Short mmCIF file of C-alpha atoms and ligand atoms in Angstrom, two decimals:
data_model
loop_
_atom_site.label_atom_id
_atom_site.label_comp_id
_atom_site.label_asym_id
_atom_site.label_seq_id
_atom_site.Cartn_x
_atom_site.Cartn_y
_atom_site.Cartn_z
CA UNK A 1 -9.24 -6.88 4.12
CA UNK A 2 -9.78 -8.42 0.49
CA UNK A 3 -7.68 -7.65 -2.46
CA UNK A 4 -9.97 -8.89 -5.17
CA UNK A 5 -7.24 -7.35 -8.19
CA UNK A 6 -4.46 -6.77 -6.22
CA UNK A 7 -3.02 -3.54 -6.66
CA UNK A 8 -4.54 -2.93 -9.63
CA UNK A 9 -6.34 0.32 -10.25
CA UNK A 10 -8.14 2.62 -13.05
CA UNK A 11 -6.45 5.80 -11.40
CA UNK A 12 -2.37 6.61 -10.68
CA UNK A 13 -3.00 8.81 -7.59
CA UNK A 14 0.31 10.48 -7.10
CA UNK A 15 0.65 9.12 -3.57
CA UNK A 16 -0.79 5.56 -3.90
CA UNK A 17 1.54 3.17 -2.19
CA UNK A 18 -0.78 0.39 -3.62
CA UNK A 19 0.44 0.51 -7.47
CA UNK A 20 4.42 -0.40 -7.06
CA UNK A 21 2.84 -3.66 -5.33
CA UNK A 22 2.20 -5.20 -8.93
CA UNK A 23 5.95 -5.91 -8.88
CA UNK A 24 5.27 -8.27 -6.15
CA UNK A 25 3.44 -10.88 -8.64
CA UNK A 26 4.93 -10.45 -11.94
CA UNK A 27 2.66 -12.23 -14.83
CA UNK A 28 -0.33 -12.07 -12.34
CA UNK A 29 -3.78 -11.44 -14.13
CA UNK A 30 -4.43 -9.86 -10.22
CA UNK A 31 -7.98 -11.30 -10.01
CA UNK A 32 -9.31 -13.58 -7.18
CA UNK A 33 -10.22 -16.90 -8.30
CA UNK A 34 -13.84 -18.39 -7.54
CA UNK A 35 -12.18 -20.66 -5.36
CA UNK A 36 -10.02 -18.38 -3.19
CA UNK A 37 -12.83 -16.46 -2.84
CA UNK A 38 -14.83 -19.42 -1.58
CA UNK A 39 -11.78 -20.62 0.43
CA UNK A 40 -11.58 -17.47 2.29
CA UNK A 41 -15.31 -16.95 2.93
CA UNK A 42 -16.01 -20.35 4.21
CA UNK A 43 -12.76 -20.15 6.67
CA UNK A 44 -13.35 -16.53 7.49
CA UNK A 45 -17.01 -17.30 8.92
CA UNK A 46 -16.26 -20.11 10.59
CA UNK A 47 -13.19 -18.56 12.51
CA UNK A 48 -16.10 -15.74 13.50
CA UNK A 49 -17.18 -15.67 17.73
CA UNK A 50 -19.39 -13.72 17.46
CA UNK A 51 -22.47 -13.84 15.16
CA UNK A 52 -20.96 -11.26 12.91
CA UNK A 53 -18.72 -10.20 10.19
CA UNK A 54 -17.32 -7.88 8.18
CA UNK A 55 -15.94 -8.33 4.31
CA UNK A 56 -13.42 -5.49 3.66
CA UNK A 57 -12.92 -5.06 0.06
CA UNK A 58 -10.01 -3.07 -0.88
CA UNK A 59 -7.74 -2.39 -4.00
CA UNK A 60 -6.11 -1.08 -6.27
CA UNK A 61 -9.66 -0.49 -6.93
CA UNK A 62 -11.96 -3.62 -6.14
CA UNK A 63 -14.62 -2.78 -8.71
CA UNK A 64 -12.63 -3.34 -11.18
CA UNK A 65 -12.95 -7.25 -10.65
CA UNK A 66 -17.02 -6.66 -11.79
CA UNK A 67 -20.08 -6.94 -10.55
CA UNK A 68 -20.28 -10.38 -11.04
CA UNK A 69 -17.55 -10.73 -9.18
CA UNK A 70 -19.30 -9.48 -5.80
CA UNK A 71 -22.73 -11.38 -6.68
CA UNK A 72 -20.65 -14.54 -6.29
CA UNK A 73 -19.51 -13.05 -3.00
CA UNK A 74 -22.66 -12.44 -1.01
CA UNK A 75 -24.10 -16.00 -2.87
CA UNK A 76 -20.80 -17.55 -0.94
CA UNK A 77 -21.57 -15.73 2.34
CA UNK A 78 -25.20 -16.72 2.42
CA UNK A 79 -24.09 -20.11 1.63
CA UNK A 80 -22.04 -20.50 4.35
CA UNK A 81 -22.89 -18.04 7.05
CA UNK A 82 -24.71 -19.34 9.84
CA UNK A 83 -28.48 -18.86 10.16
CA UNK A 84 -27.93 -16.38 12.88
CA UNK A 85 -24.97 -14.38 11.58
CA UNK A 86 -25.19 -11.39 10.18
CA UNK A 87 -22.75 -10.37 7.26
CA UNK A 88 -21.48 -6.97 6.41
CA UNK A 89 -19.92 -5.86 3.60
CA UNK A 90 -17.77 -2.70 3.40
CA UNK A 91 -16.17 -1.34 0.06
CA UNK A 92 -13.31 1.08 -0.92
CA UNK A 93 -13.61 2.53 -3.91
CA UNK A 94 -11.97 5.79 -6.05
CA UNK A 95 -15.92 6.27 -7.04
CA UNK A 96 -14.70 6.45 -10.66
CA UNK A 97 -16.69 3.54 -11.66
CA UNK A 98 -19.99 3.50 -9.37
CA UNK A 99 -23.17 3.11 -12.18
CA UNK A 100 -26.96 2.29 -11.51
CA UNK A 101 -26.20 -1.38 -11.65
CA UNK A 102 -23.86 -0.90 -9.24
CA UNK A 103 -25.59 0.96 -7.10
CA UNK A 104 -29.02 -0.99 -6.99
CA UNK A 105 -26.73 -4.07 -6.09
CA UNK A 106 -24.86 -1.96 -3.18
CA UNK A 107 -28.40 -0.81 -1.84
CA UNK A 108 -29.63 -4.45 -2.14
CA UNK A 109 -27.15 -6.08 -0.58
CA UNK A 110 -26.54 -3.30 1.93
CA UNK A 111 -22.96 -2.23 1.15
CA UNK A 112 -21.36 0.54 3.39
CA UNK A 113 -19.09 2.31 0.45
CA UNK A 114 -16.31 4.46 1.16
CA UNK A 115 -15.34 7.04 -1.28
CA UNK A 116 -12.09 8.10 -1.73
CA UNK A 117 -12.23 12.03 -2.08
CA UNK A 118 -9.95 14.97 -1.43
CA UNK A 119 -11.65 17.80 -0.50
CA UNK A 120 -13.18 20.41 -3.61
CA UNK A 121 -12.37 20.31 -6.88
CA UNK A 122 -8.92 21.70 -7.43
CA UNK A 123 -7.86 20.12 -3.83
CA UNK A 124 -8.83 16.72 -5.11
CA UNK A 125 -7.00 16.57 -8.69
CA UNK A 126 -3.78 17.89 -7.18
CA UNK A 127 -3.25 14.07 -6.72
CA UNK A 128 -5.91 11.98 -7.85
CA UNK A 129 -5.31 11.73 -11.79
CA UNK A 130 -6.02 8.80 -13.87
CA UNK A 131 -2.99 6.80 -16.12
CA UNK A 132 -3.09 9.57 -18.90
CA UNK A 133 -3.11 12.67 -16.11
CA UNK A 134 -6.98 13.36 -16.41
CA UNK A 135 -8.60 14.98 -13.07
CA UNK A 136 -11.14 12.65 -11.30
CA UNK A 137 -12.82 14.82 -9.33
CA UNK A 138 -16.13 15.04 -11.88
CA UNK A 139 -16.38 11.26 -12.11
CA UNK A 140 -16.07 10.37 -8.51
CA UNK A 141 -18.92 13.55 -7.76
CA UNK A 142 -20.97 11.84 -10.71
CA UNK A 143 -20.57 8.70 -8.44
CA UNK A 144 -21.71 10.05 -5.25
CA UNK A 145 -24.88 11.75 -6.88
CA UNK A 146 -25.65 8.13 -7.95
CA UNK A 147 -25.15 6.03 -4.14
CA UNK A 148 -26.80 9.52 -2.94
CA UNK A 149 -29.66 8.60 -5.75
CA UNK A 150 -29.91 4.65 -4.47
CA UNK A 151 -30.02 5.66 -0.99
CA UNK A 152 -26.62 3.26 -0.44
CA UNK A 153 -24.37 3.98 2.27
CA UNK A 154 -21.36 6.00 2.30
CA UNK A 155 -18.73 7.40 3.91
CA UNK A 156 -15.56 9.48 2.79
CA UNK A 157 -12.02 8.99 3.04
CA UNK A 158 -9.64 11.98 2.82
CA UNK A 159 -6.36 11.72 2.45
CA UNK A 160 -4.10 14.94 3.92
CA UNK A 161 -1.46 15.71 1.54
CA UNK A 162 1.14 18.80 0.98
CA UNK A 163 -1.89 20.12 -1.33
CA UNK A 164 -4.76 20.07 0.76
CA UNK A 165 -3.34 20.23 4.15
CA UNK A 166 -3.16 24.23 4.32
CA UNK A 167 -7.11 24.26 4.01
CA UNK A 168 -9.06 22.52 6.55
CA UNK A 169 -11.60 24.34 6.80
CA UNK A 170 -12.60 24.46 2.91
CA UNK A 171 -11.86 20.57 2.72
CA UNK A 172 -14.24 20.34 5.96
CA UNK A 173 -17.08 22.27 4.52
CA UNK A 174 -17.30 20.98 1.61
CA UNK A 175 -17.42 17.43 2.44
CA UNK A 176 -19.73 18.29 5.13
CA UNK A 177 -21.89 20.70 2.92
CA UNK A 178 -21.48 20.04 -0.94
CA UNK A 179 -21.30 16.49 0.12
CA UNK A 180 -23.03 15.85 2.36
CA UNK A 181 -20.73 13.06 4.26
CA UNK A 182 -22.14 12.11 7.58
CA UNK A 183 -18.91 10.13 8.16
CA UNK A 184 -15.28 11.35 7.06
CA UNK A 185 -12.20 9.66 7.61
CA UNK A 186 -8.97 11.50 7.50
CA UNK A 187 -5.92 9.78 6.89
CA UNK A 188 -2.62 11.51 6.36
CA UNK A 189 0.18 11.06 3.39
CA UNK A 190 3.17 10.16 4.87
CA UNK A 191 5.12 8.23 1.96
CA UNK A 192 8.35 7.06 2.09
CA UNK A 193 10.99 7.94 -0.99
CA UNK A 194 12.44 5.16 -1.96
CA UNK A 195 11.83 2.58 -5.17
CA UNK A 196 10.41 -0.46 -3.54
CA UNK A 197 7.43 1.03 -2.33
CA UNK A 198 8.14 -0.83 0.62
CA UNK A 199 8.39 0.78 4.28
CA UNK A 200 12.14 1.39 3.78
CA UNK A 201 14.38 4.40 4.24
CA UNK A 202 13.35 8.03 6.47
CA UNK A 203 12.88 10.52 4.14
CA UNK A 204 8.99 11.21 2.73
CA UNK A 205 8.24 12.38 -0.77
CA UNK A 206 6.88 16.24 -0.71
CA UNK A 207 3.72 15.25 -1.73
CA UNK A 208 3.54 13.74 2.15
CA UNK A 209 1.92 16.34 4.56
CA UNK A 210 4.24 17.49 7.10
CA UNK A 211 3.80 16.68 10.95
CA UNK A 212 2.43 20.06 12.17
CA UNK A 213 0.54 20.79 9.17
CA UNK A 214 -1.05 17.72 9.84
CA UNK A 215 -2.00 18.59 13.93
CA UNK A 216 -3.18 21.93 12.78
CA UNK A 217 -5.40 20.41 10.07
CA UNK A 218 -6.77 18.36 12.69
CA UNK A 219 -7.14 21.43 15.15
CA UNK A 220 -8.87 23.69 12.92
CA UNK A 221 -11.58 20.92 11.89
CA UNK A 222 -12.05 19.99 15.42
CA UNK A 223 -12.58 23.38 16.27
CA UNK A 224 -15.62 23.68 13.66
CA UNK A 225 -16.80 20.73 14.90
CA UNK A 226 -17.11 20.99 18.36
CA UNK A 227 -18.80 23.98 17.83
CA UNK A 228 -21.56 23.17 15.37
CA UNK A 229 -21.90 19.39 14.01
CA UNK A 230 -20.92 17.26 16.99
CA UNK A 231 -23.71 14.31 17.01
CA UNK A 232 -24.26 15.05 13.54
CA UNK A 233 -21.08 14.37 11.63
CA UNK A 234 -19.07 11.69 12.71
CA UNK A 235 -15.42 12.52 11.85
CA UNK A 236 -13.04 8.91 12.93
CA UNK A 237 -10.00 10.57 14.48
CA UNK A 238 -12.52 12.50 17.15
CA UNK A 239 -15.02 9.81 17.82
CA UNK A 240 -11.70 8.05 18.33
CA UNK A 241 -10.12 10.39 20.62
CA UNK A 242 -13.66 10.27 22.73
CA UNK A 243 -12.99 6.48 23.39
CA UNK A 244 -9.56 6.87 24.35
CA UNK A 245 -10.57 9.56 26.99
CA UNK A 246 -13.48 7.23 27.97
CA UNK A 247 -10.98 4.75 29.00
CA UNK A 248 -11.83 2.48 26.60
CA UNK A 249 -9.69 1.22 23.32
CA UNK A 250 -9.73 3.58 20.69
CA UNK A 251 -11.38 1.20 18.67
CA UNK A 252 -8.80 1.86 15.31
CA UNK A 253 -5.16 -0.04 15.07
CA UNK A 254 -3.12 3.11 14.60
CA UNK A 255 -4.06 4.54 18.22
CA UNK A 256 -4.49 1.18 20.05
CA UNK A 257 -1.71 -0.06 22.28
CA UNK A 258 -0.87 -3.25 20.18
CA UNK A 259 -2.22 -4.32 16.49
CA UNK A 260 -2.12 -7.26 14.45
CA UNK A 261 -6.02 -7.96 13.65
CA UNK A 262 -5.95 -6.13 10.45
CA UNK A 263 -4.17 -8.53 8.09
CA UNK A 264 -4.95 -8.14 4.05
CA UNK A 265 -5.29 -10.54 1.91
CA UNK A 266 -3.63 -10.16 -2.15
CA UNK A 267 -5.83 -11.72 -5.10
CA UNK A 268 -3.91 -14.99 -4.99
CA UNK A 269 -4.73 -15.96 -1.44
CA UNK A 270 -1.31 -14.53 0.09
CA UNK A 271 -2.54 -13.12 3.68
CA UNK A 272 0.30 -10.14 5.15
CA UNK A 273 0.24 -8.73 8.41
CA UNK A 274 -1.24 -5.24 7.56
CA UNK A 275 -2.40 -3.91 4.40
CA UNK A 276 0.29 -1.54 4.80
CA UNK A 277 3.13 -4.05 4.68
CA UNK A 278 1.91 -6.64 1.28
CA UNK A 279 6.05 -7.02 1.00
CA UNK A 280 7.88 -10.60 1.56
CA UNK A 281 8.63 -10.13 4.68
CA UNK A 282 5.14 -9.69 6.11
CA UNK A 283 4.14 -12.32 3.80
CA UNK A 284 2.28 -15.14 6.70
CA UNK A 285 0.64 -17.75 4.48
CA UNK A 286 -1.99 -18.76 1.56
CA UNK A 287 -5.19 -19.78 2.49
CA UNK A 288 -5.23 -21.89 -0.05
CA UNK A 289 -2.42 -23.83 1.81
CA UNK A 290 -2.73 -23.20 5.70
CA UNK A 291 -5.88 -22.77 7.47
CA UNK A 292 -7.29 -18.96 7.62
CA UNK A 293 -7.33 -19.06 11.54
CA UNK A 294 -3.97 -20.71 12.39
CA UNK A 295 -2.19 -18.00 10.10
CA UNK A 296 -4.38 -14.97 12.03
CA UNK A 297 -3.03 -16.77 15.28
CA UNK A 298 0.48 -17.12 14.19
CA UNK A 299 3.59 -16.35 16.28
CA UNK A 300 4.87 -14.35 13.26
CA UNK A 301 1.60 -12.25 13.52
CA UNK A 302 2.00 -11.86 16.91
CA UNK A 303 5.42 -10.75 17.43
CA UNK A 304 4.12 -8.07 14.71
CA UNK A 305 1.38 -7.00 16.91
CA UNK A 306 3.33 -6.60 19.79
CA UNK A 307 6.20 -4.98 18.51
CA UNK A 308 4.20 -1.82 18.37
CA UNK A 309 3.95 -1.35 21.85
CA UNK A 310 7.12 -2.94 22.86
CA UNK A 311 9.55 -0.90 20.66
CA UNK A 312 7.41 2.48 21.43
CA UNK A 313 10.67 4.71 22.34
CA UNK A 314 11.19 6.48 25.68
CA UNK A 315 9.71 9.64 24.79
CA UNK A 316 6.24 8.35 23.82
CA UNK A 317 6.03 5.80 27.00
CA UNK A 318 6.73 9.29 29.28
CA UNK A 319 4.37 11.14 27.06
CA UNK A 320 1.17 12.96 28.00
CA UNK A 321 -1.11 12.07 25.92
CA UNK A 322 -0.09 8.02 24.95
CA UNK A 323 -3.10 6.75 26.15
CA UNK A 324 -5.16 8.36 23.27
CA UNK A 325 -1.82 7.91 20.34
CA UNK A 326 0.25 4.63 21.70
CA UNK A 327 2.90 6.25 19.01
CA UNK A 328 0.64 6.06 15.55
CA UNK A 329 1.61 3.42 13.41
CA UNK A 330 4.61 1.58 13.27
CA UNK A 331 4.82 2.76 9.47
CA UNK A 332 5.35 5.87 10.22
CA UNK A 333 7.65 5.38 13.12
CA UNK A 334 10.92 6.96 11.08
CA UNK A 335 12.77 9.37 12.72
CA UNK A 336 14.56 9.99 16.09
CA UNK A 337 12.99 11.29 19.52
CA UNK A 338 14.99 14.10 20.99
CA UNK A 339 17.69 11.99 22.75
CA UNK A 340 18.45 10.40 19.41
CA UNK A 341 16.40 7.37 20.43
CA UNK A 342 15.14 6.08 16.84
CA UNK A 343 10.93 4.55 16.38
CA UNK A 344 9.07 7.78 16.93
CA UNK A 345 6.37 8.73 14.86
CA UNK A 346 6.84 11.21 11.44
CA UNK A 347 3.57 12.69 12.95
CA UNK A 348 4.24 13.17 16.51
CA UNK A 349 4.77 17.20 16.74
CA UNK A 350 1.33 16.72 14.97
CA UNK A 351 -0.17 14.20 16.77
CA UNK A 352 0.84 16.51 19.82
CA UNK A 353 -0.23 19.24 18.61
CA UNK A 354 -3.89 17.63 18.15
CA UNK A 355 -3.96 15.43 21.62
CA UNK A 356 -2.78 18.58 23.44
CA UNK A 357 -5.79 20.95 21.95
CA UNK A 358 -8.69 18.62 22.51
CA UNK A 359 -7.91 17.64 26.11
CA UNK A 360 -10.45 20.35 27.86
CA UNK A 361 -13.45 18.90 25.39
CA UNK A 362 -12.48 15.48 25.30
CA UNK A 363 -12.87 15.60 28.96
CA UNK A 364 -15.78 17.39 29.24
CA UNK A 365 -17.71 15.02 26.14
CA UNK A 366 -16.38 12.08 28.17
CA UNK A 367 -18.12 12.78 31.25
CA UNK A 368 -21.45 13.78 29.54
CA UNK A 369 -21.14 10.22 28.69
CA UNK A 370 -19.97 8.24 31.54
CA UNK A 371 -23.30 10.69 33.31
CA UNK A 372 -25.28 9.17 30.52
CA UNK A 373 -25.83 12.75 29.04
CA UNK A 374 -25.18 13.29 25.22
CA UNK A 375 -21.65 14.85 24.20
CA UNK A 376 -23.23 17.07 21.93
CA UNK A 377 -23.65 19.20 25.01
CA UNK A 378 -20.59 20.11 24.25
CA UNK A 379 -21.39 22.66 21.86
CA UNK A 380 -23.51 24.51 24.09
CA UNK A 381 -20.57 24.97 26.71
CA UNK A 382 -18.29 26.14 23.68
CA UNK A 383 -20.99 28.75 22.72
CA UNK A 384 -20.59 30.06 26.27
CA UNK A 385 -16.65 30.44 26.83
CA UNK A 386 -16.93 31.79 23.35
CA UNK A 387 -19.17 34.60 23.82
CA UNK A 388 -17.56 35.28 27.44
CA UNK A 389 -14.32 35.25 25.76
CA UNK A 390 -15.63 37.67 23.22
CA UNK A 391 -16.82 39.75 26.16
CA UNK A 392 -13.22 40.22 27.18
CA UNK A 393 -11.98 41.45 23.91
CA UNK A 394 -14.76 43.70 22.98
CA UNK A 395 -13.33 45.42 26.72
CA UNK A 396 -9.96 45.47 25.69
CA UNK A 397 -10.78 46.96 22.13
CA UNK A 398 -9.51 50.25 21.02
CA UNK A 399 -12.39 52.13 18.83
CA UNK A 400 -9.77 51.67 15.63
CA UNK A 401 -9.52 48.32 16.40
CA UNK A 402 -10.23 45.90 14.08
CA UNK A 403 -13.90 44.28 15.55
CA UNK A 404 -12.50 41.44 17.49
CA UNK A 405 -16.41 39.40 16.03
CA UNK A 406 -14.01 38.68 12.99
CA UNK A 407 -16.27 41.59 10.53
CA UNK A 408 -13.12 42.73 9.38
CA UNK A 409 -14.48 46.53 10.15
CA UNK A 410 -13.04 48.72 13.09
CA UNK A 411 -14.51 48.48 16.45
CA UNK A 412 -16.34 52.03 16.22
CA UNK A 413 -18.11 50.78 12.98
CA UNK A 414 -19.62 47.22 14.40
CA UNK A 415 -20.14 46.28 17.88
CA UNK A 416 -18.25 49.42 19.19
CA UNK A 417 -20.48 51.00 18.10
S1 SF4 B 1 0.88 -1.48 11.07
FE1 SF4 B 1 -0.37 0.38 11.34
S2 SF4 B 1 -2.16 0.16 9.98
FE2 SF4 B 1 -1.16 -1.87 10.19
S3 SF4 B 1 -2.30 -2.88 11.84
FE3 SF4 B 1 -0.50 -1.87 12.78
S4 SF4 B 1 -1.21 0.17 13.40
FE4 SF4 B 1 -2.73 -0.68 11.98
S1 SF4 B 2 2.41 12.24 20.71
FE1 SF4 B 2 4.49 11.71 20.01
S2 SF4 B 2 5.58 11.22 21.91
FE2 SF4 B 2 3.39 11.15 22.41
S3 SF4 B 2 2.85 8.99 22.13
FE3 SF4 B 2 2.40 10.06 20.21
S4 SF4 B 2 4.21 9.78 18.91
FE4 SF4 B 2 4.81 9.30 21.04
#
């Protein structure tokens, strides 16, 4: 993951762990030089096995470096990928900023962007404000219409906050509907009080969404889901889950036994272990001083990889459902399991919670694809135990009853009668 200004960013999102970063290089102008940029894209596609890869551009907000910025980017790939590589690019972006230009340069170049967006209007500027307090929501919908407009790719990042975690199903529908997002990410808040922005200390700010909260969000969107849109909106956490109970790796860090192979690098050429620790300690090397691959492959990096399985606490190596969570991310691993054994997840009543629910589909979607049949089957065999559970209750209604269809009339008045 690229950096190309740092932490630097147009908005002052009220959770952003990114902004306290620009302590880190005091006097920095925080933008990539030509030659880092060249540096890193010559050593990054030669360390490639595989005739493939992916540029992650991250922030602070990456657009901010310009467009010229990028066309110098995909002129360095093409100068040094292979003939027979292919080059991705993928770009996270607050939307804010997205114009025609942009946009005819995204489609041309295929760019996959990802739009950071919380759910409808009043859900999204609880948080996401610019540096004088303004809402963003308008701009970043202006910005969609526009990739929409271009035909560019997109998907959407939500975040799950204390504001937004109480509706799922409004946040759901209206990236699914108004939106029109084919593929939604959704990542929860879990942000650590302290002053160094660094992951220090075990209490979270109130603005992070609380553990259940969380597993019921998940619940209630995976319920609409599996009922109506599997096949058709690809939502990470379940597609996900459906590799996990596939037996194969989940195919994201946070649920995978070990991690270590998503290292970011800052504006200046510094490469840290994870995105989510840029702080001294993580700190591994410059690729302006030690070769790309040997600081990827470094025991330093490695010990961090591994420490996420091999300090995963009792409680989560006798738990039911590790194989799909492996204990979430080590970030979040800040409070104490039941026996008082400390390195268990913030999120695992939530994570529980969501693991637990899904089980019965999970299965039955994995075995419509190990039997080569689609998993959108599933929704069919939901539609069934719905209606025969449905069955049930209208037998047990009383005729003053509410309807148990949901109408809100009595049972006499709808399908009583
Ligand atoms: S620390 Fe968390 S986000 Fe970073 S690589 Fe590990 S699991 Fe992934
Ligand atoms: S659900 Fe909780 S106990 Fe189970 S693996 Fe995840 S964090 Fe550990």
């Amino acid at each position: 993951m690229l950096k190309p200004r740092g932490a630097i960013c147009n908005l002052d999102c009220g959770y952003c762990y990114f902004l306290t970063k620009e302590a880190l290089y005091p006097g920095s102008d925080f933008r990539m030089s030509a030659e880092s940029l060249e540096t890193f894209t010559r050593q990054y596609i030669e360390a490639q096995s595989v005739p493939e890869a992916t540029f992650g551009w991250q922030g602070g907000e990456p657009m901010l470096i310009g467009l010229d910025f990028f066309r110098l980017a995909v002129e360095l790939q093409e100068k040094h990928r292979p003939a027979n590589m292919t080059v991705h690019n993928a770009l996270q972006t607050n939307g804010t900023l997205i114009s025609e230009e942009w946009c005819e340069f995204f489609r041309a170049n295929n760019f996959l962007v990802g739009i950071s967006l919380d759910g409808p209007r009043a859900l999204h500027d609880a948080y996401r404000v610019d540096k004088s307090g303004a809402p963003s929501f308008d701009r970043v919908m202006a910005g969609l219409e526009l990739l929409k407009k271009h035909g560019v790719s997109f998907n959407v990042l939500t975040t799950v906050h204390s504001a937004n975690a109480d509706h799922p199903a409004e946040v759901y529908r209206f990236l699914r509907d108004d939106v029109d997002a084919r593929y939604i990410q959704f990542i929860p808040i879990v942000e650590r009080k302290n002053d160094t922005g660094f992951q220090e200390g075990h209490s979270v700010t109130d603005r992070s969404v609380k553990a259940r909260q969380y597993g019921e969000f998940l619940t209630a969107v995976f319920d609409e889901w599996v009922r109506r849109d599997v096949g058709t909106v690809f939502v990470q956490i379940f597609d996900v889950a459906l590799n996990s109970w596939s037996g194969e790796r989940p195919g994201l860090c946070i649920f995978d036994e070990t991690c270590g192979g998503a290292l970011a690098m800052e504006h200046n050429g510094d490469v840290y272990s994870c995105d989510h620790y840029v702080e001294p300690r993580y700190l591994l090397g410059n690729v302006g001083e030690m070769p790309l691959l040997e600081i990827v492959d470094s025991e330093k990096q490695r010990v961090f990889g591994l420490a996420k399985r091999d300090t995963l606490p009792r409680y989560c190596r006798e738990c039911e459902v590790r194989f799909a969570c492996n204990g979430g991310c080590p970030k979040n691993r800040i409070i104490k399991t039941p026996c008082g054994e400390p390195g268990l997840n913030y999120l695992c009543e939530g994570y529980k919670i969501f693991f637990e629910h899904i089980d019965g589909p999970m299965r039955f979607m994995a075995n419509e694809l190990a039997s080569r049949r689609p998993p959108a089957n599933i929704m069919r065999r939901m539609r069934l135990e719905d209606e025969a559970h449905l069955e049930q209750e209208f037998a047990r209604a009383g005729r003053n009853d509410p309807c148990p269809c949901g109408s809100g009339r009595k049972f006499k008045n709808c399908h009583g009668g």
